[in-house]
Amino acid sequence: MLDDLDRRLLRRWQADPDLHVTELAAEIGIHQSVATRRIDRLREAGVLRGVHGVIDWKALGYAVEVSLRFTLEKSSPRALDRFLAAAEGIPEVVEMQTFLGRVDVRLAVVARDLGHWQTLYRDRILTLPHIADIEALMQVARVKTDAVLPV
Amino acid sequence: MPDPDDTDLAILRVVRANAALSTAAVGRAVGLSQAATWRRLDRLRKAGILAGRELALDLEALGFGVTVFLGVKLAAKARVSLEDFERAVSAIPEVRRVDHVLGRYDYRLRVVARDIADFERVFRRRILALPGMGEVEANVMLSERRLPGPL
């Protein structure tokens, strides 16, 4: 289980994931070796799954980001698996979630521009198996990004 | 910066998966010297393509068993300012991500809660009390995957 020190460390690190262990340790007032040990333990326990680099798709030339929400045909028991396997093969898909609700699957898709999006949508998305309904939400702006979890 | 070449994309792929690697280790993964890797990483950071790091945490292990995606439509668009809504929704700690979108909904929210009862509390007391709230749709997340994307 997490103790107060783990929580303090995770709160501080989440707020500034670019901090190095040395800086992180100094900020919460513990020795670097203690911080390293704590982080290793959080990794071993599976609480910390990894530290990922954030890619700004816009800066990389992908100006369009669309959230696609799918309702799938429920007639085939393997529909979800088949759909997910096919969607995984589209390189422009950056996130994939499954849901309980009206929406079954959400895909976050990036495209270079509207022309690219149109091609992608017609040739790759609409040809995915078992789609009953699709709804697109086009990203205008990110207002709040992965805020610190209240741990 | 010039358009990222295949080596840049390979570096981004490595760092997206594991941003805790040293520059030397990233270099080894893509077959570059430490100095050459450092120069490319520095350029990718300065161009804003590599936009920092994020921690991947096991939400369930931290006691957040429920993630819900909400689609929100504002009620009286003309009367409520978007800034008021955005400020109020961003202030809710359980709301981790807010996207302004174009389509059936105006905003897409990602909300975490300890359990369904906790979600109900956040939903009733905080979300439904937001200025300008109109139609809301909730979908409970069952699984999530991040994909490499077009790298």
GROMACS .gro file of C-alpha atoms in nm:
model
  302
    1MET     CA    1   0.000   0.000   0.000
    2LEU     CA    2   0.107   0.359  -0.056
    3ASP     CA    3   0.214   0.567   0.240
    4ASP     CA    4   0.223   0.944   0.275
    5LEU     CA    5   0.571   0.972   0.128
    6ASP     CA    6   0.471   0.775  -0.185
    7ARG     CA    7   0.172   1.001  -0.229
    8ARG     CA    8   0.377   1.316  -0.184
    9LEU     CA    9   0.629   1.192  -0.436
   10LEU     CA   10   0.360   1.099  -0.691
   11ARG     CA   11   0.178   1.431  -0.648
   12ARG     CA   12   0.495   1.631  -0.700
   13TRP     CA   13   0.619   1.418  -0.989
   14GLN     CA   14   0.282   1.423  -1.166
   15ALA     CA   15   0.278   1.802  -1.141
   16ASP     CA   16   0.617   1.815  -1.312
   17PRO     CA   17   0.707   1.486  -1.483
   18ASP     CA   18   1.017   1.642  -1.639
   19LEU     CA   19   1.187   1.654  -1.296
   20HIS     CA   20   1.487   1.428  -1.253
   21VAL     CA   21   1.505   1.206  -0.948
   22THR     CA   22   1.766   1.436  -0.792
   23GLU     CA   23   1.541   1.741  -0.828
   24LEU     CA   24   1.232   1.549  -0.721
   25ALA     CA   25   1.408   1.426  -0.405
   26ALA     CA   26   1.530   1.777  -0.322
   27GLU     CA   27   1.183   1.926  -0.368
   28ILE     CA   28   1.013   1.688  -0.129
   29GLY     CA   29   1.308   1.694   0.112
   30ILE     CA   30   1.430   1.336   0.096
   31HIS     CA   31   1.762   1.180   0.000
   32GLN     CA   32   1.801   1.083  -0.365
   33SER     CA   33   1.859   0.718  -0.277
   34VAL     CA   34   1.528   0.711  -0.087
   35ALA     CA   35   1.347   0.860  -0.387
   36THR     CA   36   1.508   0.607  -0.623
   37ARG     CA   37   1.407   0.320  -0.395
   38ARG     CA   38   1.051   0.448  -0.370
   39ILE     CA   39   1.022   0.485  -0.747
   40ASP     CA   40   1.160   0.135  -0.803
   41ARG     CA   41   0.905  -0.001  -0.557
   42LEU     CA   42   0.619   0.184  -0.727
   43ARG     CA   43   0.731   0.031  -1.058
   44GLU     CA   44   0.755  -0.319  -0.912
   45ALA     CA   45   0.410  -0.285  -0.758
   46GLY     CA   46   0.274  -0.181  -1.099
   47VAL     CA   47   0.151   0.155  -0.968
   48LEU     CA   48   0.396   0.334  -1.197
   49ARG     CA   49   0.365   0.166  -1.535
   50GLY     CA   50   0.614   0.387  -1.709
   51VAL     CA   51   0.727   0.734  -1.800
   52HIS     CA   52   0.622   0.826  -2.152
   53GLY     CA   53   0.736   1.097  -2.386
   54VAL     CA   54   0.452   1.326  -2.493
   55ILE     CA   55   0.432   1.385  -2.867
   56ASP     CA   56   0.268   1.705  -2.987
   57TRP     CA   57   0.106   1.574  -3.306
   58LYS     CA   58   0.028   1.927  -3.425
   59ALA     CA   59   0.393   2.028  -3.402
   60LEU     CA   60   0.478   1.712  -3.595
   61GLY     CA   61   0.250   1.825  -3.878
   62TYR     CA   62  -0.078   1.652  -3.782
   63ALA     CA   63  -0.308   1.951  -3.764
   64VAL     CA   64  -0.635   1.756  -3.740
   65GLU     CA   65  -0.738   1.549  -3.438
   66VAL     CA   66  -1.071   1.371  -3.433
   67SER     CA   67  -1.241   1.170  -3.163
   68LEU     CA   68  -1.441   0.895  -3.334
   69ARG     CA   69  -1.712   0.723  -3.134
   70PHE     CA   70  -1.838   0.390  -3.263
   71THR     CA   71  -2.143   0.184  -3.188
   72LEU     CA   72  -2.086  -0.172  -3.310
   73GLU     CA   73  -2.322  -0.438  -3.439
   74LYS     CA   74  -2.402  -0.668  -3.151
   75SER     CA   75  -2.506  -0.962  -3.371
   76SER     CA   76  -2.157  -1.112  -3.388
   77PRO     CA   77  -1.994  -1.214  -3.059
   78ARG     CA   78  -1.646  -1.147  -3.202
   79ALA     CA   79  -1.737  -0.803  -3.340
   80LEU     CA   80  -1.544  -0.604  -3.078
   81ASP     CA   81  -1.225  -0.810  -3.108
   82ARG     CA   82  -1.232  -0.794  -3.487
   83PHE     CA   83  -1.298  -0.422  -3.487
   84LEU     CA   84  -1.016  -0.348  -3.241
   85ALA     CA   85  -0.768  -0.567  -3.429
   86ALA     CA   86  -0.845  -0.386  -3.755
   87ALA     CA   87  -0.835  -0.039  -3.596
   88GLU     CA   88  -0.496  -0.116  -3.445
   89GLY     CA   89  -0.361  -0.151  -3.798
   90ILE     CA   90  -0.432   0.214  -3.881
   91PRO     CA   91  -0.113   0.411  -3.801
   92GLU     CA   92  -0.300   0.739  -3.747
   93VAL     CA   93  -0.493   0.595  -3.451
   94VAL     CA   94  -0.318   0.721  -3.137
   95GLU     CA   95  -0.561   0.614  -2.861
   96MET     CA   96  -0.823   0.345  -2.826
   97GLN     CA   97  -1.081   0.304  -2.549
   98THR     CA   98  -1.371   0.065  -2.496
   99PHE     CA   99  -1.683   0.165  -2.304
  100LEU     CA  100  -1.996   0.058  -2.131
  101GLY     CA  101  -2.270   0.285  -2.262
  102ARG     CA  102  -2.415   0.400  -2.591
  103VAL     CA  103  -2.065   0.424  -2.734
  104ASP     CA  104  -1.871   0.096  -2.760
  105VAL     CA  105  -1.532   0.218  -2.879
  106ARG     CA  106  -1.355   0.550  -2.912
  107LEU     CA  107  -1.058   0.608  -3.139
  108ALA     CA  108  -0.845   0.921  -3.131
  109VAL     CA  109  -0.720   0.975  -3.485
  110VAL     CA  110  -0.473   1.234  -3.617
  111ALA     CA  111  -0.440   1.356  -3.977
  112ARG     CA  112  -0.215   1.604  -4.154
  113ASP     CA  113  -0.500   1.815  -4.290
  114LEU     CA  114  -0.864   1.785  -4.395
  115GLY     CA  115  -0.770   1.627  -4.727
  116HIS     CA  116  -0.570   1.359  -4.548
  117TRP     CA  117  -0.854   1.316  -4.301
  118GLN     CA  118  -1.106   1.263  -4.579
  119THR     CA  119  -0.893   0.992  -4.742
  120LEU     CA  120  -0.829   0.826  -4.409
  121TYR     CA  121  -1.196   0.835  -4.317
  122ARG     CA  122  -1.319   0.688  -4.644
  123ASP     CA  123  -1.047   0.431  -4.706
  124ARG     CA  124  -0.953   0.312  -4.357
  125ILE     CA  125  -1.220   0.409  -4.104
  126LEU     CA  126  -1.544   0.340  -4.290
  127THR     CA  127  -1.407   0.003  -4.400
  128LEU     CA  128  -1.359  -0.118  -4.039
  129PRO     CA  129  -1.574  -0.425  -3.963
  130HIS     CA  130  -1.905  -0.435  -3.769
  131ILE     CA  131  -1.975  -0.060  -3.752
  132ALA     CA  132  -2.338   0.020  -3.671
  133ASP     CA  133  -2.291   0.393  -3.613
  134ILE     CA  134  -2.010   0.651  -3.611
  135GLU     CA  135  -1.998   0.994  -3.460
  136ALA     CA  136  -1.708   1.235  -3.503
  137LEU     CA  137  -1.603   1.508  -3.262
  138MET     CA  138  -1.338   1.733  -3.409
  139GLN     CA  139  -1.086   1.874  -3.166
  140VAL     CA  140  -1.095   2.253  -3.141
  141ALA     CA  141  -0.873   2.303  -2.836
  142ARG     CA  142  -0.739   2.115  -2.538
  143VAL     CA  143  -0.858   2.307  -2.233
  144LYS     CA  144  -0.716   2.087  -1.957
  145THR     CA  145  -0.454   1.817  -2.005
  146ASP     CA  146  -0.402   1.514  -1.785
  147ALA     CA  147  -0.429   1.693  -1.458
  148VAL     CA  148  -0.256   1.567  -1.146
  149LEU     CA  149  -0.451   1.282  -0.993
  150PRO     CA  150  -0.577   1.366  -0.646
  151VAL     CA  151  -0.376   1.082  -0.484
  152MET     CA  152   1.351   2.276  -3.792
  153PRO     CA  153   1.364   2.071  -4.113
  154ASP     CA  154   1.099   1.801  -4.144
  155PRO     CA  155   1.174   1.514  -3.907
  156ASP     CA  156   1.346   1.229  -4.090
  157ASP     CA  157   1.316   0.856  -4.026
  158THR     CA  158   1.583   0.867  -3.754
  159ASP     CA  159   1.391   1.143  -3.572
  160LEU     CA  160   1.074   0.936  -3.592
  161ALA     CA  161   1.261   0.632  -3.457
  162ILE     CA  162   1.384   0.842  -3.164
  163LEU     CA  163   1.030   0.967  -3.098
  164ARG     CA  164   0.903   0.609  -3.102
  165VAL     CA  165   1.160   0.504  -2.841
  166VAL     CA  166   1.102   0.807  -2.617
  167ARG     CA  167   0.723   0.788  -2.643
  168ALA     CA  168   0.741   0.434  -2.506
  169ASN     CA  169   1.005   0.510  -2.242
  170ALA     CA  170   1.108   0.864  -2.159
  171ALA     CA  171   1.311   0.749  -1.859
  172LEU     CA  172   1.592   0.618  -2.083
  173SER     CA  173   1.925   0.800  -2.083
  174THR     CA  174   2.035   0.975  -2.402
  175ALA     CA  175   2.297   0.703  -2.451
  176ALA     CA  176   2.032   0.429  -2.425
  177VAL     CA  177   1.805   0.605  -2.674
  178GLY     CA  178   2.106   0.633  -2.907
  179ARG     CA  179   2.182   0.262  -2.875
  180ALA     CA  180   1.819   0.179  -2.960
  181VAL     CA  181   1.835   0.375  -3.286
  182GLY     CA  182   2.204   0.320  -3.369
  183LEU     CA  183   2.337   0.671  -3.303
  184SER     CA  184   2.611   0.810  -3.084
  185GLN     CA  185   2.514   0.982  -2.760
  186ALA     CA  186   2.614   1.324  -2.897
  187ALA     CA  187   2.416   1.284  -3.219
  188THR     CA  188   2.113   1.159  -3.023
  189TRP     CA  189   2.137   1.453  -2.785
  190ARG     CA  190   2.141   1.701  -3.076
  191ARG     CA  191   1.830   1.544  -3.229
  192LEU     CA  192   1.644   1.526  -2.897
  193ASP     CA  193   1.730   1.888  -2.833
  194ARG     CA  194   1.598   1.987  -3.178
  195LEU     CA  195   1.277   1.786  -3.132
  196ARG     CA  196   1.223   1.951  -2.793
  197LYS     CA  197   1.289   2.301  -2.925
  198ALA     CA  198   1.047   2.241  -3.214
  199GLY     CA  199   0.783   2.147  -2.956
  200ILE     CA  200   0.738   1.801  -3.108
  201LEU     CA  201   0.868   1.629  -2.798
  202ALA     CA  202   0.653   1.807  -2.544
  203GLY     CA  203   0.774   1.674  -2.211
  204ARG     CA  204   0.699   1.357  -2.021
  205GLU     CA  205   0.400   1.202  -1.849
  206LEU     CA  206   0.365   0.935  -1.585
  207ALA     CA  207   0.159   0.630  -1.673
  208LEU     CA  208  -0.006   0.535  -1.346
  209ASP     CA  209  -0.226   0.239  -1.266
  210LEU     CA  210  -0.540   0.427  -1.168
  211GLU     CA  211  -0.699   0.126  -1.005
  212ALA     CA  212  -0.394   0.067  -0.783
  213LEU     CA  213  -0.423   0.430  -0.672
  214GLY     CA  214  -0.785   0.379  -0.577
  215PHE     CA  215  -0.948   0.531  -0.884
  216GLY     CA  216  -1.153   0.239  -1.009
  217VAL     CA  217  -1.377   0.434  -1.245
  218THR     CA  218  -1.304   0.650  -1.549
  219VAL     CA  219  -1.598   0.808  -1.730
  220PHE     CA  220  -1.599   1.001  -2.056
  221LEU     CA  221  -1.864   1.271  -2.067
  222GLY     CA  222  -1.997   1.445  -2.375
  223VAL     CA  223  -2.136   1.784  -2.274
  224LYS     CA  224  -2.354   2.019  -2.471
  225LEU     CA  225  -2.391   2.371  -2.339
  226ALA     CA  226  -2.748   2.487  -2.290
  227ALA     CA  227  -2.768   2.854  -2.373
  228LYS     CA  228  -2.456   2.920  -2.576
  229ALA     CA  229  -2.537   3.280  -2.632
  230ARG     CA  230  -2.573   3.361  -2.265
  231VAL     CA  231  -2.290   3.174  -2.102
  232SER     CA  232  -1.934   3.251  -2.193
  233LEU     CA  233  -1.715   2.958  -2.285
  234GLU     CA  234  -1.447   3.096  -2.054
  235ASP     CA  235  -1.677   3.067  -1.751
  236PHE     CA  236  -1.757   2.706  -1.830
  237GLU     CA  237  -1.395   2.620  -1.902
  238ARG     CA  238  -1.270   2.784  -1.585
  239ALA     CA  239  -1.531   2.609  -1.369
  240VAL     CA  240  -1.487   2.265  -1.525
  241SER     CA  241  -1.107   2.285  -1.511
  242ALA     CA  242  -1.126   2.357  -1.139
  243ILE     CA  243  -1.282   2.017  -1.062
  244PRO     CA  244  -0.993   1.790  -0.954
  245GLU     CA  245  -1.165   1.471  -1.073
  246VAL     CA  246  -1.192   1.613  -1.426
  247ARG     CA  247  -0.858   1.516  -1.575
  248ARG     CA  248  -0.900   1.625  -1.932
  249VAL     CA  249  -1.121   1.878  -2.107
  250ASP     CA  250  -1.140   1.908  -2.484
  251HIS     CA  251  -1.335   2.172  -2.671
  252VAL     CA  252  -1.483   1.986  -2.968
  253LEU     CA  253  -1.698   2.040  -3.272
  254GLY     CA  254  -1.985   1.802  -3.336
  255ARG     CA  255  -2.271   1.658  -3.137
  256TYR     CA  256  -2.117   1.787  -2.813
  257ASP     CA  257  -1.928   2.103  -2.723
  258TYR     CA  258  -1.691   1.950  -2.469
  259ARG     CA  259  -1.544   1.614  -2.397
  260LEU     CA  260  -1.448   1.545  -2.035
  261ARG     CA  261  -1.248   1.264  -1.883
  262VAL     CA  262  -1.345   1.210  -1.521
  263VAL     CA  263  -1.192   0.979  -1.260
  264ALA     CA  264  -1.365   0.858  -0.943
  265ARG     CA  265  -1.299   0.604  -0.668
  266ASP     CA  266  -1.610   0.404  -0.757
  267ILE     CA  267  -1.954   0.450  -0.910
  268ALA     CA  268  -2.093   0.605  -0.591
  269ASP     CA  269  -1.806   0.855  -0.589
  270PHE     CA  270  -1.868   0.929  -0.957
  271GLU     CA  271  -2.234   0.998  -0.880
  272ARG     CA  272  -2.128   1.247  -0.613
  273VAL     CA  273  -1.889   1.430  -0.851
  274PHE     CA  274  -2.146   1.418  -1.131
  275ARG     CA  275  -2.439   1.552  -0.930
  276ARG     CA  276  -2.262   1.805  -0.713
  277ARG     CA  277  -1.993   1.934  -0.946
  278ILE     CA  278  -2.062   1.853  -1.311
  279LEU     CA  279  -2.436   1.918  -1.320
  280ALA     CA  280  -2.378   2.242  -1.129
  281LEU     CA  281  -2.150   2.385  -1.400
  282PRO     CA  282  -2.264   2.711  -1.561
  283GLY     CA  283  -2.444   2.653  -1.890
  284MET     CA  284  -2.475   2.274  -1.861
  285GLY     CA  285  -2.707   2.124  -2.118
  286GLU     CA  286  -2.727   1.769  -2.245
  287VAL     CA  287  -2.475   1.519  -2.102
  288GLU     CA  288  -2.383   1.169  -2.211
  289ALA     CA  289  -2.176   0.936  -1.996
  290ASN     CA  290  -1.980   0.632  -2.109
  291VAL     CA  291  -1.790   0.425  -1.853
  292MET     CA  292  -1.443   0.328  -1.972
  293LEU     CA  293  -1.365  -0.045  -1.969
  294SER     CA  294  -1.018  -0.050  -2.124
  295GLU     CA  295  -0.766   0.182  -2.279
  296ARG     CA  296  -0.466   0.148  -2.508
  297ARG     CA  297  -0.214   0.398  -2.633
  298LEU     CA  298  -0.080   0.321  -2.977
  299PRO     CA  299   0.251   0.433  -3.129
  300GLY     CA  300   0.067   0.652  -3.381
  301PRO     CA  301   0.214   0.763  -3.714
  302LEU     CA  302   0.578   0.748  -3.607
   0.00000   0.00000   0.00000
